[in-house]
Amino acid sequence: ISLTEGDVMPAHTVMFTICTDSGKILSSQRFHSLINVNRRLNYDQLQEYIDTGKPLSDWDKNFVTNVDMLYDVFKKVRRLRKHNEQFLEIATTEIRVLCDEEKELILGIKRKNQREADQIVEEFMLAANSAVAEELITKKIPGLFRTHPEPDPDKLEEFCALMIDSFGLNPGALLSRTEINKFLEHIEDGPQKPIIMNSFLRSLPRAMYKAEPELHFGLGKTMYSHFTSPIRRYPDLAVHQQLWALDTGDKLRSNKKFEEFAISCTEKEANNDEAWYSANDRLKLRYLQQMIDENVEQEMFHDGMVAKVTPAGLVVDIQDLGVYGFVPIESLRGSFKHRRSDNKLVSRHSNSQYKTGDILYLRLAQIDFVKGQAIFNPAQRG
């Protein structure tokens, strides 16, 4: 609401003083304010300018100068944060289903990769969240903090074994964020990368809320809260309400109340994530069924990488469709059995086998809405 272009709107602001040479945040100040957005940009417009250097036709010289300064400061702040905090650099791809709500049609699937335009906003949101957490801690004000435990060594060991066995990659010890980043940086782009990244993410514990500040392993921070999204996240709203009470002299919520909030918000976040992914996956299946009904998929074939091996068959990542599909063991050419010792499907009569990381040429066979699966069968290359 506060970003409505041309209107004076109330806002809750964190203002930073930043060294433009080093990117070091020298100080911060939080206050309630009025904001007048004289020009509202979207991510695509900003990214196009970053990529091409060509401003939009209605950008004047002063506006271009401000955008250039913002971009330059962002790069320095991020570079310094990377050096000091060694945050995990995990590039993820978001798969969204595009819908026409009026016609109740699914239009397609869109892949969204994080770009520098997204990172600019993210970087200063991270700074605001950190500044608010520091204020809560310094003033001994009860609040909610975002935490992320260190990885379980056993989980990392399983991940390393998978990388060696399935991809021929040796991640090393992975005892620190520095070592983890060194491994992640050397993963080559290609069909294997999403599987590797997803496998690594599954080896990490979930982030959670606590009433006391603790380590956020992924960010490399020990003081971190959620403040920047009070419209869509209750933890942020609870922090805003506490700060408003502080600023107006009202009664503050107790630490015990925030302990209750932390447990409740962590549980609800997990439920919300599960519901969102389930709904998104179900919409993808509807889209694929729509393609089958329209005979669009009849002559289409896909490369799929084995993401998981099960006794019943193979879970495959179909990147061009943005879905995980399933290849039943019965559809594989020959007779196969699951070998639990190294989690592979091995042929009963030959040396053939299937493991995580293998690439299959596939054709969509059917949608099983009961099991929530897109069923694929192996196909012959033409």
Short mmCIF file of C-alpha atoms in Angstrom, two decimals, residues 141-374:
data_model
loop_
_atom_site.label_atom_id
_atom_site.label_comp_id
_atom_site.label_asym_id
_atom_site.label_seq_id
_atom_site.Cartn_x
_atom_site.Cartn_y
_atom_site.Cartn_z
CA ILE A 141 12.75 -5.82 23.95
CA PRO A 142 11.00 -9.21 23.58
CA GLY A 143 10.51 -10.16 19.94
CA LEU A 144 10.67 -12.87 17.29
CA PHE A 145 13.92 -13.93 15.69
CA ARG A 146 14.52 -15.97 12.56
CA THR A 147 17.02 -18.77 13.17
CA HIS A 148 18.51 -21.59 11.14
CA PRO A 149 20.37 -24.44 12.92
CA GLU A 150 23.66 -25.85 11.69
CA PRO A 151 23.33 -28.89 9.40
CA ASP A 152 23.20 -32.37 10.86
CA PRO A 153 26.60 -34.03 10.14
CA ASP A 154 24.85 -37.31 9.29
CA LYS A 155 22.65 -35.56 6.71
CA LEU A 156 25.69 -33.92 5.12
CA GLU A 157 27.47 -37.26 5.06
CA GLU A 158 24.51 -38.79 3.21
CA PHE A 159 24.57 -35.90 0.75
CA CYS A 160 28.30 -36.33 0.12
CA ALA A 161 27.86 -40.07 -0.45
CA LEU A 162 25.10 -39.34 -2.99
CA MET A 163 27.30 -36.83 -4.82
CA ILE A 164 30.21 -39.27 -5.06
CA ASP A 165 28.13 -42.29 -6.06
CA SER A 166 25.64 -40.65 -8.44
CA PHE A 167 27.47 -37.64 -9.87
CA GLY A 168 31.15 -38.41 -9.44
CA LEU A 169 31.58 -35.26 -7.34
CA ASN A 170 33.50 -35.10 -4.07
CA PRO A 171 32.12 -32.20 -2.00
CA GLY A 172 34.80 -32.56 0.66
CA ALA A 173 34.18 -32.13 4.37
CA LEU A 174 31.54 -29.33 4.15
CA LEU A 175 32.35 -28.33 7.71
CA SER A 176 31.81 -24.61 7.14
CA ARG A 177 29.88 -22.20 4.92
CA THR A 178 33.15 -21.39 3.15
CA GLU A 179 33.66 -25.03 2.17
CA ILE A 180 30.01 -25.41 1.20
CA ASN A 181 30.14 -22.33 -1.04
CA LYS A 182 33.34 -23.53 -2.64
CA PHE A 183 31.60 -26.76 -3.61
CA LEU A 184 28.39 -25.06 -4.79
CA GLU A 185 30.32 -22.55 -6.93
CA HIS A 186 31.94 -25.35 -8.94
CA ILE A 187 28.70 -27.12 -9.89
CA GLU A 188 28.38 -26.69 -13.63
CA ASP A 189 25.15 -25.45 -15.17
CA GLY A 190 23.12 -28.25 -16.71
CA PRO A 191 20.39 -30.77 -15.90
CA GLN A 192 22.33 -32.11 -12.90
CA LYS A 193 22.53 -28.77 -11.10
CA PRO A 194 18.87 -28.49 -9.94
CA ILE A 195 18.99 -32.06 -8.60
CA ILE A 196 22.22 -31.36 -6.72
CA MET A 197 20.92 -28.09 -5.30
CA ASN A 198 17.61 -29.64 -4.22
CA SER A 199 19.44 -32.57 -2.63
CA PHE A 200 21.64 -30.17 -0.71
CA LEU A 201 18.66 -28.09 0.45
CA ARG A 202 16.97 -31.25 1.74
CA SER A 203 20.08 -32.01 3.79
CA LEU A 204 19.68 -28.71 5.67
CA PRO A 205 17.32 -28.21 8.62
CA ARG A 206 14.34 -25.89 8.26
CA ALA A 207 14.62 -22.31 9.45
CA MET A 208 12.39 -21.49 12.42
CA TYR A 209 11.28 -18.73 14.74
CA LYS A 210 12.61 -18.31 18.27
CA ALA A 211 11.98 -15.80 21.06
CA GLU A 212 15.73 -15.53 21.59
CA PRO A 213 18.37 -14.70 18.94
CA GLU A 214 20.36 -17.66 17.66
CA LEU A 215 22.49 -18.49 14.65
CA HIS A 216 21.02 -18.25 11.18
CA PHE A 217 23.39 -20.68 9.49
CA GLY A 218 22.36 -19.95 5.91
CA LEU A 219 22.80 -16.19 6.28
CA GLY A 220 25.77 -16.34 8.62
CA LYS A 221 24.01 -14.01 11.07
CA THR A 222 23.49 -14.18 14.82
CA MET A 223 21.03 -11.25 14.96
CA TYR A 224 18.18 -11.58 12.50
CA SER A 225 14.46 -10.94 12.69
CA HIS A 226 11.57 -10.66 10.22
CA PHE A 227 10.33 -7.09 9.80
CA THR A 228 9.95 -6.26 6.11
CA SER A 229 6.75 -8.14 5.18
CA PRO A 230 4.07 -7.31 7.78
CA ILE A 231 1.30 -7.55 5.17
CA ARG A 232 1.93 -11.20 4.31
CA ARG A 233 3.69 -12.68 7.37
CA TYR A 234 2.42 -12.61 10.93
CA PRO A 235 5.91 -12.77 12.53
CA ASP A 236 6.75 -9.47 10.82
CA LEU A 237 3.44 -7.96 11.94
CA ALA A 238 4.06 -9.09 15.52
CA VAL A 239 7.45 -7.35 15.47
CA HIS A 240 5.84 -4.19 14.03
CA GLN A 241 3.21 -4.25 16.77
CA GLN A 242 5.89 -4.61 19.45
CA LEU A 243 7.89 -1.72 18.01
CA TRP A 244 4.75 0.42 17.79
CA ALA A 245 4.07 -0.29 21.45
CA LEU A 246 7.66 0.68 22.24
CA ASP A 247 7.44 3.91 20.28
CA THR A 248 4.06 4.96 21.71
CA GLY A 249 4.65 3.89 25.29
CA ASP A 250 2.05 1.12 25.24
CA LYS A 251 2.43 -2.17 27.10
CA LEU A 252 4.90 -4.55 25.48
CA ARG A 253 4.18 -8.20 24.91
CA SER A 254 6.14 -10.53 27.15
CA ASN A 255 8.92 -12.89 26.21
CA LYS A 256 6.61 -15.78 27.14
CA LYS A 257 4.05 -14.54 24.60
CA PHE A 258 6.72 -14.45 21.90
CA GLU A 259 7.79 -17.97 22.82
CA GLU A 260 4.21 -19.03 22.08
CA PHE A 261 4.27 -17.03 18.84
CA ALA A 262 7.55 -18.67 17.80
CA ILE A 263 6.17 -22.21 18.16
CA SER A 264 2.86 -21.37 16.48
CA CYS A 265 4.43 -19.42 13.58
CA THR A 266 7.01 -22.12 12.88
CA GLU A 267 4.29 -24.80 12.74
CA LYS A 268 1.97 -22.70 10.60
CA GLU A 269 4.79 -21.80 8.22
CA ALA A 270 5.54 -25.49 7.65
CA ASN A 271 1.84 -26.19 7.02
CA ASN A 272 1.58 -23.21 4.69
CA ASP A 273 4.63 -24.27 2.68
CA GLU A 274 3.31 -27.80 2.34
CA ALA A 275 -0.10 -26.53 1.21
CA TRP A 276 1.43 -24.12 -1.32
CA TYR A 277 3.66 -26.77 -2.87
CA SER A 278 0.80 -29.28 -2.96
CA ALA A 279 -1.53 -26.79 -4.65
CA ASN A 280 1.15 -25.74 -7.12
CA ASP A 281 1.95 -29.36 -7.98
CA ARG A 282 -1.76 -30.14 -8.44
CA LEU A 283 -2.13 -27.20 -10.84
CA LYS A 284 0.85 -28.46 -12.83
CA LEU A 285 -0.84 -31.85 -13.16
CA ARG A 286 -4.03 -30.16 -14.34
CA TYR A 287 -2.01 -28.30 -16.95
CA LEU A 288 -0.41 -31.52 -18.19
CA GLN A 289 -3.82 -33.24 -18.36
CA GLN A 290 -5.05 -30.26 -20.33
CA MET A 291 -2.17 -30.78 -22.78
CA ILE A 292 -3.03 -34.48 -23.08
CA ASP A 293 -6.71 -33.71 -23.70
CA GLU A 294 -5.75 -31.23 -26.43
CA ASN A 295 -3.31 -33.77 -27.96
CA VAL A 296 -0.47 -31.29 -27.45
CA GLU A 297 1.63 -33.90 -25.64
CA GLN A 298 1.05 -36.64 -28.20
CA GLU A 299 4.27 -36.01 -30.11
CA MET A 300 6.31 -34.38 -27.34
CA PHE A 301 9.30 -35.98 -25.65
CA HIS A 302 11.33 -34.85 -22.67
CA ASP A 303 14.69 -35.35 -21.06
CA GLY A 304 14.30 -36.29 -17.42
CA MET A 305 16.99 -36.66 -14.80
CA VAL A 306 16.56 -39.25 -12.09
CA ALA A 307 16.15 -37.36 -8.82
CA LYS A 308 15.24 -40.31 -6.59
CA VAL A 309 15.19 -44.09 -6.84
CA THR A 310 12.39 -46.04 -5.12
CA PRO A 311 11.45 -49.73 -5.15
CA ALA A 312 8.43 -48.84 -7.31
CA GLY A 313 10.31 -46.80 -9.91
CA LEU A 314 12.11 -43.54 -10.62
CA VAL A 315 11.27 -39.98 -9.65
CA VAL A 316 12.50 -37.80 -12.51
CA ASP A 317 13.00 -34.05 -12.86
CA ILE A 318 11.42 -32.85 -16.14
CA GLN A 319 12.98 -29.41 -16.36
CA ASP A 320 11.23 -28.19 -19.50
CA LEU A 321 7.85 -28.84 -17.85
CA GLY A 322 8.88 -27.73 -14.37
CA VAL A 323 7.57 -30.92 -12.76
CA TYR A 324 8.75 -34.09 -11.09
CA GLY A 325 7.40 -37.16 -12.87
CA PHE A 326 7.36 -40.84 -12.06
CA VAL A 327 8.61 -43.73 -14.21
CA PRO A 328 7.14 -47.04 -12.96
CA ILE A 329 9.59 -49.93 -12.71
CA GLU A 330 7.25 -51.99 -14.94
CA SER A 331 7.73 -49.53 -17.82
CA LEU A 332 11.53 -49.95 -17.91
CA ARG A 333 12.83 -52.21 -20.64
CA GLY A 334 13.69 -55.50 -19.01
CA SER A 335 13.21 -56.79 -15.50
CA PHE A 336 14.61 -54.67 -12.67
CA LYS A 337 14.78 -54.86 -8.90
CA HIS A 338 15.62 -52.33 -6.23
CA ARG A 339 19.03 -52.78 -4.60
CA ARG A 340 18.75 -51.14 -1.22
CA SER A 341 22.48 -51.21 -0.41
CA ASP A 342 23.27 -48.47 -2.95
CA ASN A 343 19.70 -47.39 -3.81
CA LYS A 344 19.73 -48.40 -7.48
CA LEU A 345 17.43 -50.25 -9.83
CA VAL A 346 19.47 -53.09 -11.30
CA SER A 347 18.59 -55.49 -14.10
CA ARG A 348 17.95 -59.11 -13.21
CA HIS A 349 19.46 -60.30 -16.50
CA SER A 350 22.13 -57.78 -17.54
CA ASN A 351 24.47 -55.07 -16.26
CA SER A 352 21.88 -52.33 -16.82
CA GLN A 353 21.05 -50.11 -13.87
CA TYR A 354 19.40 -46.81 -12.98
CA LYS A 355 20.67 -44.39 -10.34
CA THR A 356 20.24 -40.77 -9.28
CA GLY A 357 21.70 -38.46 -11.92
CA ASP A 358 20.91 -40.66 -14.93
CA ILE A 359 19.14 -38.97 -17.84
CA LEU A 360 16.18 -40.67 -19.51
CA TYR A 361 14.31 -39.83 -22.71
CA LEU A 362 10.64 -39.86 -21.77
CA ARG A 363 7.10 -39.43 -22.97
CA LEU A 364 4.15 -38.36 -20.83
CA ALA A 365 1.79 -41.33 -20.46
CA GLN A 366 -0.95 -40.26 -18.06
CA ILE A 367 -1.83 -38.26 -14.97
CA ASP A 368 -2.65 -40.13 -11.78
CA PHE A 369 -4.60 -37.59 -9.73
CA VAL A 370 -5.18 -40.08 -6.90
CA LYS A 371 -1.43 -40.45 -6.25
CA GLY A 372 -0.69 -36.94 -7.47
CA GLN A 373 1.78 -38.11 -10.11
CA ALA A 374 2.58 -37.43 -13.74
#
